[in-house]
Tab-separated table of N, CA and C in Angstrom:
chain	number	residue	atom	x	y	z
A	1	MET	N	23.268	-1.188	-8.681
A	1	MET	CA	23.597	-0.745	-7.342
A	1	MET	C	25.107	-0.753	-7.186
A	2	LYS	N	25.660	0.361	-6.764
A	2	LYS	CA	27.094	0.504	-6.636
A	2	LYS	C	27.415	0.800	-5.183
A	3	LYS	N	28.345	0.049	-4.614
A	3	LYS	CA	28.737	0.273	-3.231
A	3	LYS	C	30.210	0.670	-3.184
A	4	SER	N	30.512	1.684	-2.436
A	4	SER	CA	31.890	2.011	-2.137
A	4	SER	C	32.057	1.865	-0.622
A	5	LYS	N	33.132	2.412	-0.083
A	5	LYS	CA	33.421	2.182	1.327
A	5	LYS	C	32.321	2.732	2.231
A	6	ASP	N	31.962	4.008	2.090
A	6	ASP	CA	30.881	4.511	2.904
A	6	ASP	C	29.739	5.136	2.138
A	7	ILE	N	29.677	5.004	0.849
A	7	ILE	CA	28.580	5.594	0.088
A	7	ILE	C	27.839	4.475	-0.642
A	8	GLN	N	26.538	4.463	-0.448
A	8	GLN	CA	25.704	3.513	-1.189
A	8	GLN	C	24.879	4.328	-2.173
A	9	LEU	N	24.993	4.018	-3.452
A	9	LEU	CA	24.291	4.760	-4.487
A	9	LEU	C	23.320	3.820	-5.177
A	10	LEU	N	22.053	4.169	-5.151
A	10	LEU	CA	21.013	3.369	-5.787
A	10	LEU	C	20.417	4.183	-6.914
A	11	LYS	N	20.358	3.612	-8.100
A	11	LYS	CA	19.823	4.315	-9.267
A	11	LYS	C	18.502	3.672	-9.652
A	12	LEU	N	17.460	4.470	-9.762
A	12	LEU	CA	16.144	3.996	-10.141
A	12	LEU	C	15.783	4.632	-11.473
A	13	THR	N	15.613	3.816	-12.500
A	13	THR	CA	15.285	4.300	-13.836
A	13	THR	C	13.820	3.982	-14.121
A	14	TYR	N	13.111	4.895	-14.739
A	14	TYR	CA	11.694	4.715	-15.020
A	14	TYR	C	11.378	5.315	-16.378
A	15	SER	N	10.293	4.856	-16.966
A	15	SER	CA	9.925	5.403	-18.274
A	15	SER	C	8.449	5.765	-18.353
A	16	ASN	N	7.614	5.194	-17.496
A	16	ASN	CA	6.177	5.399	-17.640
A	16	ASN	C	5.577	6.256	-16.532
A	17	ILE	N	6.391	6.997	-15.793
A	17	ILE	CA	5.867	7.920	-14.781
A	17	ILE	C	6.499	9.283	-14.982
A	18	THR	N	5.880	10.301	-14.389
A	18	THR	CA	6.437	11.633	-14.430
A	18	THR	C	6.635	12.123	-13.008
A	19	PRO	N	7.879	12.292	-12.566
A	19	PRO	CA	8.086	12.819	-11.217
A	19	PRO	C	8.090	14.344	-11.226
A	20	PHE	N	7.602	14.917	-10.158
A	20	PHE	CA	7.671	16.356	-9.946
A	20	PHE	C	8.131	16.529	-8.508
A	21	TRP	N	9.170	17.299	-8.294
A	21	TRP	CA	9.713	17.383	-6.948
A	21	TRP	C	9.956	18.824	-6.545
A	22	ILE	N	9.858	19.063	-5.243
A	22	ILE	CA	10.107	20.372	-4.643
A	22	ILE	C	11.066	20.148	-3.478
A	23	TYR	N	12.096	20.992	-3.381
A	23	TYR	CA	13.060	20.873	-2.287
A	23	TYR	C	12.767	21.940	-1.244
A	24	ASP	N	12.607	21.527	0.009
A	24	ASP	CA	12.358	22.421	1.128
A	24	ASP	C	13.684	22.609	1.880
A	25	ARG	N	14.304	23.796	1.743
A	25	ARG	CA	15.612	24.031	2.356
A	25	ARG	C	15.534	24.115	3.878
A	26	LYS	N	14.443	24.604	4.403
A	26	LYS	CA	14.327	24.789	5.850
A	26	LYS	C	14.357	23.448	6.579
A	27	HIS	N	13.594	22.467	6.106
A	27	HIS	CA	13.506	21.166	6.764
A	27	HIS	C	14.359	20.099	6.081
A	28	GLU	N	15.009	20.453	4.985
A	28	GLU	CA	15.833	19.544	4.198
A	28	GLU	C	15.043	18.297	3.779
A	29	LEU	N	13.891	18.539	3.153
A	29	LEU	CA	13.035	17.466	2.655
A	29	LEU	C	12.808	17.641	1.163
A	30	VAL	N	12.591	16.540	0.487
A	30	VAL	CA	12.248	16.559	-0.932
A	30	VAL	C	10.842	15.984	-1.060
A	31	TYR	N	9.912	16.771	-1.578
A	31	TYR	CA	8.540	16.321	-1.802
A	31	TYR	C	8.449	15.810	-3.235
A	32	LEU	N	8.230	14.512	-3.376
A	32	LEU	CA	8.207	13.888	-4.693
A	32	LEU	C	6.776	13.524	-5.037
A	33	ASN	N	6.288	14.031	-6.158
A	33	ASN	CA	4.943	13.755	-6.640
A	33	ASN	C	5.076	12.850	-7.857
A	34	ILE	N	4.548	11.617	-7.768
A	34	ILE	CA	4.685	10.642	-8.845
A	34	ILE	C	3.348	10.528	-9.562
A	35	GLU	N	3.365	10.773	-10.863
A	35	GLU	CA	2.147	10.731	-11.662
A	35	GLU	C	2.262	9.609	-12.685
A	36	GLY	N	1.218	8.768	-12.752
A	36	GLY	CA	1.219	7.655	-13.691
A	36	GLY	C	-0.127	7.498	-14.357
A	37	TYR	N	-0.372	6.301	-14.921
A	37	TYR	CA	-1.616	6.044	-15.651
A	37	TYR	C	-2.845	6.108	-14.742
A	38	LEU	N	-2.722	5.600	-13.521
A	38	LEU	CA	-3.884	5.464	-12.635
A	38	LEU	C	-4.104	6.635	-11.693
A	39	GLY	N	-3.120	7.497	-11.524
A	39	GLY	CA	-3.290	8.627	-10.616
A	39	GLY	C	-1.948	9.166	-10.159
A	40	THR	N	-1.960	9.922	-9.062
A	40	THR	CA	-0.740	10.507	-8.524
A	40	THR	C	-0.596	10.121	-7.060
A	41	LEU	N	0.643	9.962	-6.632
A	41	LEU	CA	0.974	9.689	-5.236
A	41	LEU	C	2.096	10.623	-4.810
A	42	ASN	N	2.105	10.970	-3.526
A	42	ASN	CA	3.131	11.845	-2.980
A	42	ASN	C	4.023	11.048	-2.045
A	43	LEU	N	5.298	11.391	-2.020
A	43	LEU	CA	6.260	10.751	-1.140
A	43	LEU	C	7.212	11.820	-0.636
A	44	ILE	N	7.508	11.789	0.664
A	44	ILE	CA	8.437	12.745	1.258
A	44	ILE	C	9.743	12.013	1.528
A	45	LEU	N	10.833	12.518	0.943
A	45	LEU	CA	12.155	11.931	1.112
A	45	LEU	C	13.038	12.903	1.876
A	46	THR	N	13.978	12.388	2.643
A	46	THR	CA	14.929	13.256	3.326
A	46	THR	C	16.054	13.621	2.381
A	47	LYS	N	16.623	14.792	2.569
A	47	LYS	CA	17.729	15.237	1.716
A	47	LYS	C	18.949	14.339	1.902
A	48	LEU	N	19.047	13.689	3.075
A	48	LEU	CA	20.173	12.795	3.321
A	48	LEU	C	20.146	11.584	2.407
A	49	SER	N	18.962	11.247	1.849
A	49	SER	CA	18.835	10.045	1.028
A	49	SER	C	18.831	10.332	-0.464
A	50	VAL	N	18.475	11.539	-0.869
A	50	VAL	CA	18.350	11.842	-2.296
A	50	VAL	C	19.625	12.512	-2.781
A	51	ALA	N	20.233	11.900	-3.795
A	51	ALA	CA	21.440	12.492	-4.376
A	51	ALA	C	21.086	13.392	-5.555
A	52	ALA	N	20.227	12.881	-6.477
A	52	ALA	CA	19.865	13.678	-7.652
A	52	ALA	C	18.589	13.123	-8.260
A	53	ILE	N	17.820	14.008	-8.892
A	53	ILE	CA	16.619	13.621	-9.614
A	53	ILE	C	16.715	14.239	-11.000
A	54	SER	N	16.586	13.407	-12.038
A	54	SER	CA	16.590	13.908	-13.405
A	54	SER	C	15.299	13.458	-14.086
A	55	LYS	N	15.221	13.651	-15.413
A	55	LYS	CA	13.994	13.280	-16.123
A	55	LYS	C	13.765	11.783	-16.167
A	56	LYS	N	14.821	10.987	-16.204
A	56	LYS	CA	14.682	9.537	-16.339
A	56	LYS	C	15.217	8.735	-15.157
A	57	CYS	N	15.878	9.368	-14.184
A	57	CYS	CA	16.500	8.618	-13.089
A	57	CYS	C	16.343	9.351	-11.760
A	58	ILE	N	16.285	8.562	-10.701
A	58	ILE	CA	16.364	9.082	-9.344
A	58	ILE	C	17.540	8.370	-8.684
A	59	TYR	N	18.457	9.143	-8.136
A	59	TYR	CA	19.617	8.569	-7.466
A	59	TYR	C	19.414	8.722	-5.963
A	60	LEU	N	19.431	7.608	-5.256
A	60	LEU	CA	19.338	7.618	-3.803
A	60	LEU	C	20.689	7.204	-3.244
A	61	SER	N	21.165	7.918	-2.238
A	61	SER	CA	22.446	7.558	-1.652
A	61	SER	C	22.391	7.805	-0.156
A	62	SER	N	23.243	7.122	0.565
A	62	SER	CA	23.404	7.377	1.993
A	62	SER	C	24.888	7.558	2.252
A	63	LYS	N	25.252	8.750	2.702
A	63	LYS	CA	26.663	9.064	2.885
A	63	LYS	C	27.196	8.559	4.217
A	64	ASN	N	26.294	8.144	5.071
A	64	ASN	CA	26.693	7.616	6.362
A	64	ASN	C	26.083	6.235	6.516
A	65	LYS	N	26.775	5.322	7.169
A	65	LYS	CA	26.275	3.951	7.292
A	65	LYS	C	24.976	3.862	8.073
A	66	LYS	N	24.737	4.791	8.985
A	66	LYS	CA	23.508	4.703	9.767
A	66	LYS	C	22.268	5.108	8.978
A	67	TYR	N	22.434	5.687	7.789
A	67	TYR	CA	21.293	6.066	6.960
A	67	TYR	C	21.005	5.057	5.846
A	68	ILE	N	21.737	3.950	5.778
A	68	ILE	CA	21.518	2.962	4.723
A	68	ILE	C	20.138	2.320	4.868
A	69	GLY	N	19.706	2.036	6.097
A	69	GLY	CA	18.379	1.448	6.324
A	69	GLY	C	17.262	2.376	5.894
A	70	ILE	N	17.399	3.660	6.193
A	70	ILE	CA	16.383	4.642	5.792
A	70	ILE	C	16.324	4.743	4.275
A	71	THR	N	17.484	4.763	3.637
A	71	THR	CA	17.538	4.864	2.182
A	71	THR	C	16.901	3.647	1.528
A	72	THR	N	17.157	2.454	2.058
A	72	THR	CA	16.563	1.241	1.503
A	72	THR	C	15.052	1.243	1.677
A	73	THR	N	14.576	1.689	2.837
A	73	THR	CA	13.134	1.773	3.073
A	73	THR	C	12.478	2.767	2.116
A	74	LEU	N	13.108	3.906	1.924
A	74	LEU	CA	12.563	4.900	0.995
A	74	LEU	C	12.550	4.378	-0.436
A	75	LEU	N	13.571	3.585	-0.803
A	75	LEU	CA	13.595	2.996	-2.139
A	75	LEU	C	12.435	2.023	-2.319
A	76	LYS	N	12.161	1.205	-1.313
A	76	LYS	CA	11.046	0.254	-1.411
A	76	LYS	C	9.708	0.976	-1.481
A	77	ARG	N	9.551	2.059	-0.708
A	77	ARG	CA	8.301	2.831	-0.782
A	77	ARG	C	8.164	3.517	-2.133
A	78	LEU	N	9.273	3.985	-2.674
A	78	LEU	CA	9.249	4.622	-3.989
A	78	LEU	C	8.878	3.618	-5.075
A	79	LEU	N	9.440	2.411	-5.007
A	79	LEU	CA	9.086	1.370	-5.968
A	79	LEU	C	7.622	0.955	-5.825
A	80	ALA	N	7.116	0.888	-4.596
A	80	ALA	CA	5.712	0.557	-4.378
A	80	ALA	C	4.804	1.643	-4.947
A	81	ASN	N	5.186	2.907	-4.799
A	81	ASN	CA	4.388	3.999	-5.356
A	81	ASN	C	4.410	3.977	-6.880
A	82	ILE	N	5.557	3.652	-7.465
A	82	ILE	CA	5.637	3.589	-8.918
A	82	ILE	C	4.760	2.459	-9.444
A	83	LYS	N	4.800	1.298	-8.794
A	83	LYS	CA	3.941	0.191	-9.210
A	83	LYS	C	2.470	0.552	-9.016
A	84	GLY	N	2.159	1.280	-7.950
A	84	GLY	CA	0.779	1.664	-7.684
A	84	GLY	C	0.196	2.573	-8.745
A	85	VAL	N	0.956	3.553	-9.206
A	85	VAL	CA	0.418	4.486	-10.204
A	85	VAL	C	0.449	3.909	-11.609
A	86	THR	N	1.185	2.813	-11.821
A	86	THR	CA	1.205	2.214	-13.157
A	86	THR	C	0.254	1.022	-13.279
A	87	THR	N	0.302	0.079	-12.336
A	87	THR	CA	-0.559	-1.110	-12.436
A	87	THR	C	-1.606	-1.184	-11.328
A	88	GLY	N	-1.332	-0.635	-10.161
A	88	GLY	CA	-2.277	-0.665	-9.052
A	88	GLY	C	-2.153	-1.935	-8.217
A	89	TYR	N	-2.843	-1.946	-7.088
A	89	TYR	CA	-2.850	-3.086	-6.180
A	89	TYR	C	-4.283	-3.534	-5.954
A	90	GLN	N	-4.443	-4.818	-5.653
A	90	GLN	CA	-5.768	-5.319	-5.285
A	90	GLN	C	-5.626	-6.422	-4.257
A	91	ILE	N	-6.617	-6.505	-3.366
A	91	ILE	CA	-6.687	-7.537	-2.343
A	91	ILE	C	-8.077	-8.151	-2.405
A	92	LYS	N	-8.128	-9.493	-2.437
A	92	LYS	CA	-9.412	-10.195	-2.442
A	92	LYS	C	-9.652	-10.768	-1.060
A	93	LEU	N	-10.797	-10.414	-0.471
A	93	LEU	CA	-11.187	-10.920	0.837
A	93	LEU	C	-12.362	-11.867	0.668
A	94	VAL	N	-12.292	-13.026	1.334
A	94	VAL	CA	-13.326	-14.048	1.232
A	94	VAL	C	-14.055	-14.127	2.560
A	95	LEU	N	-15.391	-14.080	2.494
A	95	LEU	CA	-16.229	-14.269	3.675
A	95	LEU	C	-16.724	-15.701	3.662
A	96	SER	N	-16.323	-16.481	4.651
A	96	SER	CA	-16.755	-17.875	4.694
A	96	SER	C	-17.498	-18.109	6.004
A	97	GLY	N	-18.727	-18.558	5.881
A	97	GLY	CA	-19.582	-18.820	7.034
A	97	GLY	C	-21.029	-18.734	6.613
A	98	VAL	N	-21.901	-19.365	7.373
A	98	VAL	CA	-23.321	-19.376	7.036
A	98	VAL	C	-23.909	-17.992	7.290
A	99	GLY	N	-24.466	-17.397	6.236
A	99	GLY	CA	-25.110	-16.096	6.365
A	99	GLY	C	-24.163	-14.914	6.288
A	100	TYR	N	-22.894	-15.126	6.048
A	100	TYR	CA	-21.947	-14.011	5.940
A	100	TYR	C	-22.068	-13.414	4.543
A	101	LYS	N	-22.372	-12.121	4.482
A	101	LYS	CA	-22.530	-11.424	3.200
A	101	LYS	C	-21.993	-10.012	3.312
A	102	VAL	N	-21.752	-9.430	2.160
A	102	VAL	CA	-21.295	-8.052	2.086
A	102	VAL	C	-22.111	-7.330	1.012
A	103	ASN	N	-22.480	-6.091	1.303
A	103	ASN	CA	-23.210	-5.239	0.363
A	103	ASN	C	-22.444	-3.936	0.210
A	104	LEU	N	-22.553	-3.340	-0.964
A	104	LEU	CA	-21.829	-2.120	-1.253
A	104	LEU	C	-22.812	-1.024	-1.650
A	105	GLU	N	-22.703	0.132	-0.970
A	105	GLU	CA	-23.510	1.311	-1.303
A	105	GLU	C	-22.571	2.512	-1.319
A	106	ASN	N	-22.369	3.081	-2.489
A	106	ASN	CA	-21.447	4.213	-2.691
A	106	ASN	C	-20.063	3.845	-2.177
A	107	SER	N	-19.574	4.513	-1.137
A	107	SER	CA	-18.254	4.194	-0.586
A	107	SER	C	-18.389	3.518	0.781
A	108	GLN	N	-19.564	2.972	1.047
A	108	GLN	CA	-19.798	2.288	2.322
A	108	GLN	C	-20.039	0.813	2.070
A	109	VAL	N	-19.408	-0.008	2.897
A	109	VAL	CA	-19.535	-1.452	2.784
A	109	VAL	C	-20.279	-1.953	4.015
A	110	HIS	N	-21.376	-2.697	3.791
A	110	HIS	CA	-22.188	-3.250	4.872
A	110	HIS	C	-21.905	-4.745	4.991
A	111	PHE	N	-21.532	-5.179	6.184
A	111	PHE	CA	-21.223	-6.584	6.429
A	111	PHE	C	-22.287	-7.219	7.301
A	112	SER	N	-22.724	-8.420	6.936
A	112	SER	CA	-23.558	-9.270	7.786
A	112	SER	C	-22.677	-10.441	8.200
A	113	LEU	N	-22.231	-10.442	9.459
A	113	LEU	CA	-21.229	-11.407	9.899
A	113	LEU	C	-21.706	-12.285	11.056
A	114	GLY	N	-23.000	-12.465	11.184
A	114	GLY	CA	-23.503	-13.331	12.234
A	114	GLY	C	-23.755	-12.617	13.548
A	115	TYR	N	-23.513	-11.335	13.602
A	115	TYR	CA	-23.831	-10.565	14.797
A	115	TYR	C	-25.294	-10.148	14.741
A	116	SER	N	-25.791	-9.516	15.795
A	116	SER	CA	-27.182	-9.091	15.820
A	116	SER	C	-27.398	-7.812	15.011
A	117	HIS	N	-26.337	-7.205	14.533
A	117	HIS	CA	-26.433	-5.961	13.773
A	117	HIS	C	-25.498	-6.032	12.558
A	118	LYS	N	-25.735	-5.150	11.611
A	118	LYS	CA	-24.842	-5.048	10.455
A	118	LYS	C	-23.694	-4.110	10.804
A	119	ILE	N	-22.544	-4.375	10.218
A	119	ILE	CA	-21.359	-3.562	10.463
A	119	ILE	C	-21.098	-2.716	9.224
A	120	LEU	N	-20.850	-1.430	9.433
A	120	LEU	CA	-20.645	-0.472	8.354
A	120	LEU	C	-19.185	-0.034	8.348
A	121	VAL	N	-18.550	-0.115	7.192
A	121	VAL	CA	-17.179	0.360	7.012
A	121	VAL	C	-17.189	1.371	5.877
A	122	THR	N	-16.699	2.573	6.142
A	122	THR	CA	-16.609	3.609	5.119
A	122	THR	C	-15.219	3.567	4.497
A	123	LEU	N	-15.175	3.444	3.190
A	123	LEU	CA	-13.899	3.366	2.464
A	123	LEU	C	-13.414	4.761	2.087
A	124	PRO	N	-12.106	4.991	2.099
A	124	PRO	CA	-11.573	6.263	1.611
A	124	PRO	C	-11.819	6.423	0.111
A	125	LYS	N	-11.646	7.633	-0.387
A	125	LYS	CA	-11.906	7.903	-1.804
A	125	LYS	C	-10.910	7.211	-2.725
A	126	THR	N	-9.741	6.862	-2.218
A	126	THR	CA	-8.709	6.257	-3.054
A	126	THR	C	-8.887	4.756	-3.229
A	127	ILE	N	-9.840	4.160	-2.535
A	127	ILE	CA	-10.039	2.708	-2.603
A	127	ILE	C	-11.372	2.404	-3.270
A	128	GLN	N	-11.335	1.540	-4.298
A	128	GLN	CA	-12.552	1.087	-4.965
A	128	GLN	C	-12.842	-0.334	-4.499
A	129	ALA	N	-14.127	-0.668	-4.449
A	129	ALA	CA	-14.529	-2.006	-3.997
A	129	ALA	C	-15.464	-2.634	-5.018
A	130	GLU	N	-15.345	-3.962	-5.171
A	130	GLU	CA	-16.238	-4.759	-6.012
A	130	GLU	C	-16.676	-5.970	-5.202
A	131	ILE	N	-17.887	-6.451	-5.501
A	131	ILE	CA	-18.404	-7.640	-4.831
A	131	ILE	C	-18.716	-8.682	-5.891
A	132	THR	N	-18.239	-9.917	-5.662
A	132	THR	CA	-18.508	-11.004	-6.594
A	132	THR	C	-18.994	-12.225	-5.828
A	133	LEU	N	-19.416	-13.234	-6.560
A	133	LEU	CA	-19.874	-14.520	-6.016
A	133	LEU	C	-20.946	-14.360	-4.936
A	134	GLN	N	-22.042	-13.741	-5.294
A	134	GLN	CA	-23.216	-13.608	-4.435
A	134	GLN	C	-22.907	-12.958	-3.092
A	135	GLY	N	-21.994	-12.003	-3.090
A	135	GLY	CA	-21.715	-11.255	-1.869
A	135	GLY	C	-20.775	-11.938	-0.903
A	136	THR	N	-19.977	-12.886	-1.348
A	136	THR	CA	-19.043	-13.545	-0.436
A	136	THR	C	-17.578	-13.207	-0.710
A	137	VAL	N	-17.273	-12.538	-1.814
A	137	VAL	CA	-15.904	-12.125	-2.122
A	137	VAL	C	-15.895	-10.614	-2.331
A	138	LEU	N	-15.018	-9.937	-1.597
A	138	LEU	CA	-14.865	-8.489	-1.690
A	138	LEU	C	-13.490	-8.198	-2.280
A	139	ILE	N	-13.457	-7.446	-3.383
A	139	ILE	CA	-12.201	-7.079	-4.037
A	139	ILE	C	-11.957	-5.598	-3.793
A	140	LEU	N	-10.836	-5.281	-3.154
A	140	LEU	CA	-10.446	-3.906	-2.889
A	140	LEU	C	-9.311	-3.535	-3.827
A	141	LYS	N	-9.402	-2.354	-4.481
A	141	LYS	CA	-8.379	-1.894	-5.420
A	141	LYS	C	-7.964	-0.476	-5.051
A	142	SER	N	-6.652	-0.222	-5.189
A	142	SER	CA	-6.140	1.108	-4.892
A	142	SER	C	-4.756	1.273	-5.520
A	143	ILE	N	-4.280	2.514	-5.563
A	143	ILE	CA	-2.924	2.770	-6.023
A	143	ILE	C	-1.970	2.891	-4.838
A	144	ASN	N	-2.496	3.053	-3.636
A	144	ASN	CA	-1.678	3.209	-2.440
A	144	ASN	C	-1.632	1.892	-1.683
A	145	LYS	N	-0.480	1.242	-1.676
A	145	LYS	CA	-0.333	-0.082	-1.077
A	145	LYS	C	-0.517	-0.046	0.437
A	146	ILE	N	-0.006	0.967	1.088
A	146	ILE	CA	-0.073	1.041	2.547
A	146	ILE	C	-1.509	1.238	3.010
A	147	GLU	N	-2.214	2.168	2.397
A	147	GLU	CA	-3.601	2.434	2.782
A	147	GLU	C	-4.501	1.236	2.488
A	148	LEU	N	-4.265	0.551	1.380
A	148	LEU	CA	-5.044	-0.630	1.030
A	148	LEU	C	-4.842	-1.743	2.052
A	149	GLY	N	-3.602	-1.962	2.464
A	149	GLY	CA	-3.318	-2.984	3.473
A	149	GLY	C	-3.940	-2.670	4.821
A	150	GLN	N	-3.964	-1.389	5.197
A	150	GLN	CA	-4.564	-1.000	6.469
A	150	GLN	C	-6.074	-1.223	6.462
A	151	ILE	N	-6.735	-0.863	5.376
A	151	ILE	CA	-8.187	-1.069	5.288
A	151	ILE	C	-8.521	-2.554	5.268
A	152	ALA	N	-7.734	-3.351	4.538
A	152	ALA	CA	-7.978	-4.792	4.488
A	152	ALA	C	-7.784	-5.424	5.866
A	153	ALA	N	-6.786	-4.998	6.600
A	153	ALA	CA	-6.561	-5.524	7.949
A	153	ALA	C	-7.695	-5.129	8.885
A	154	ARG	N	-8.195	-3.911	8.717
A	154	ARG	CA	-9.323	-3.466	9.547
A	154	ARG	C	-10.574	-4.282	9.253
A	155	ILE	N	-10.806	-4.622	7.986
A	155	ILE	CA	-11.974	-5.431	7.622
A	155	ILE	C	-11.810	-6.861	8.130
A	156	MET	N	-10.610	-7.428	8.006
A	156	MET	CA	-10.395	-8.800	8.476
A	156	MET	C	-10.504	-8.904	9.993
A	157	ALA	N	-10.252	-7.804	10.704
A	157	ALA	CA	-10.368	-7.811	12.157
A	157	ALA	C	-11.829	-7.790	12.626
A	158	LEU	N	-12.774	-7.498	11.716
A	158	LEU	CA	-14.185	-7.498	12.102
A	158	LEU	C	-14.667	-8.893	12.500
A	159	ARG	N	-14.179	-9.917	11.809
A	159	ARG	CA	-14.528	-11.303	12.119
A	159	ARG	C	-13.295	-12.158	11.854
A	160	PRO	N	-12.423	-12.323	12.869
A	160	PRO	CA	-11.227	-13.159	12.672
A	160	PRO	C	-11.622	-14.603	12.381
A	161	VAL	N	-10.725	-15.319	11.742
A	161	VAL	CA	-11.009	-16.691	11.323
A	161	VAL	C	-11.026	-17.616	12.537
A	162	ASP	N	-12.065	-18.448	12.609
A	162	ASP	CA	-12.151	-19.490	13.621
A	162	ASP	C	-11.256	-20.641	13.173
A	163	ARG	N	-10.284	-21.017	13.966
A	163	ARG	CA	-9.305	-22.023	13.567
A	163	ARG	C	-9.880	-23.440	13.540
A	164	TYR	N	-11.067	-23.643	14.098
A	164	TYR	CA	-11.670	-24.978	14.089
A	164	TYR	C	-12.628	-25.178	12.916
A	165	LYS	N	-13.423	-24.141	12.609
A	165	LYS	CA	-14.417	-24.267	11.538
A	165	LYS	C	-14.025	-23.531	10.257
A	166	GLY	N	-13.111	-22.584	10.352
A	166	GLY	CA	-12.693	-21.841	9.168
A	166	GLY	C	-13.626	-20.704	8.811
A	167	LYS	N	-14.506	-20.302	9.731
A	167	LYS	CA	-15.428	-19.209	9.469
A	167	LYS	C	-14.760	-17.874	9.771
A	168	GLY	N	-15.029	-16.880	8.925
A	168	GLY	CA	-14.489	-15.548	9.149
A	168	GLY	C	-14.121	-14.882	7.838
A	169	ILE	N	-13.354	-13.801	7.940
A	169	ILE	CA	-12.912	-13.046	6.766
A	169	ILE	C	-11.417	-13.284	6.594
A	170	THR	N	-11.023	-13.767	5.417
A	170	THR	CA	-9.606	-14.024	5.135
A	170	THR	C	-9.221	-13.445	3.789
A	171	ASN	N	-7.931	-13.249	3.626
A	171	ASN	CA	-7.369	-12.906	2.332
A	171	ASN	C	-7.373	-14.178	1.494
A	172	ILE	N	-7.619	-14.061	0.204
A	172	ILE	CA	-7.726	-15.250	-0.643
A	172	ILE	C	-6.379	-15.977	-0.758
A	173	LEU	N	-5.271	-15.278	-0.526
A	173	LEU	CA	-3.951	-15.890	-0.621
A	173	LEU	C	-3.521	-16.597	0.668
A	174	THR	N	-4.256	-16.384	1.755
A	174	THR	CA	-3.889	-16.975	3.036
A	174	THR	C	-4.311	-18.432	3.096
A	175	LYS	N	-3.383	-19.290	3.470
A	175	LYS	CA	-3.691	-20.703	3.623
A	175	LYS	C	-4.077	-20.941	5.075
A	176	LEU	N	-5.241	-21.574	5.279
A	176	LEU	CA	-5.722	-21.828	6.632
A	176	LEU	C	-5.297	-23.218	7.077
A	177	ASN	N	-4.762	-23.295	8.282
A	177	ASN	CA	-4.462	-24.568	8.910
A	177	ASN	C	-5.500	-24.792	9.991
A	178	LEU	N	-6.500	-25.618	9.691
A	178	LEU	CA	-7.564	-25.868	10.658
A	178	LEU	C	-7.111	-26.884	11.691
A	179	LYS	N	-7.488	-26.610	12.939
A	179	LYS	CA	-7.175	-27.535	14.025
A	179	LYS	C	-8.216	-28.635	14.065
A	180	GLN	N	-7.819	-29.785	14.536
A	180	GLN	CA	-8.784	-30.868	14.711
A	180	GLN	C	-9.466	-30.694	16.042
A	181	GLY	N	-10.777	-30.896	16.033
A	181	GLY	CA	-11.549	-30.675	17.258
A	181	GLY	C	-11.807	-31.949	17.899
C-alpha cells in the first residue's frame, strides 16, 4: 500500500482467480466478474476507485480524500469475493432446546422450534445446507459472504436465544452469557 499526499493506491495481486471486467462509459462503472474454483461472483466498482486491471493485479486508488472510505470498502468486498470463490464460507448454527430439530428437503429447511407449527425457510440456489448431530446442527455453505450472513441472521431470528435457559438458535462461535435467575 502506497500513500502520497492525496492519492491512495492499493495493489491487489492474485494467482488463483480469473477476473473479467467490462467498463460502462455512460455510468462510469466497472463490472468485475471473478471466477475461481468454486464458482463466479460479480462486483460493481466505481471508476473513481479503479485505477487499472491487468492479468495479475488490480489497482484501486482514490484521487480525492472523500473517496478513500469507498475505495477501502470496495477492497474488502473484493477480497471477500476472492476468498469466496477460492475457499468458500460456512456458518454453523446450533439449535439448543427440548424438541428443537431441523429437517432438509431439497432447498427448503423445516424447523421445529417449539411453536404449534413448523417453520419453512427456502434457501437461495447459491447456499448449500447440511444437517449433523441428529438434526440439531445446521451447516450453511456459500461463496457469497453477504448473502450467507443475511440468511443465517434470518434463521437465527426465528428463535432468539433465551438469556436465562440458553434455548434458541445460535452461531457455534457465539459465546452465551446466561443470566442468573
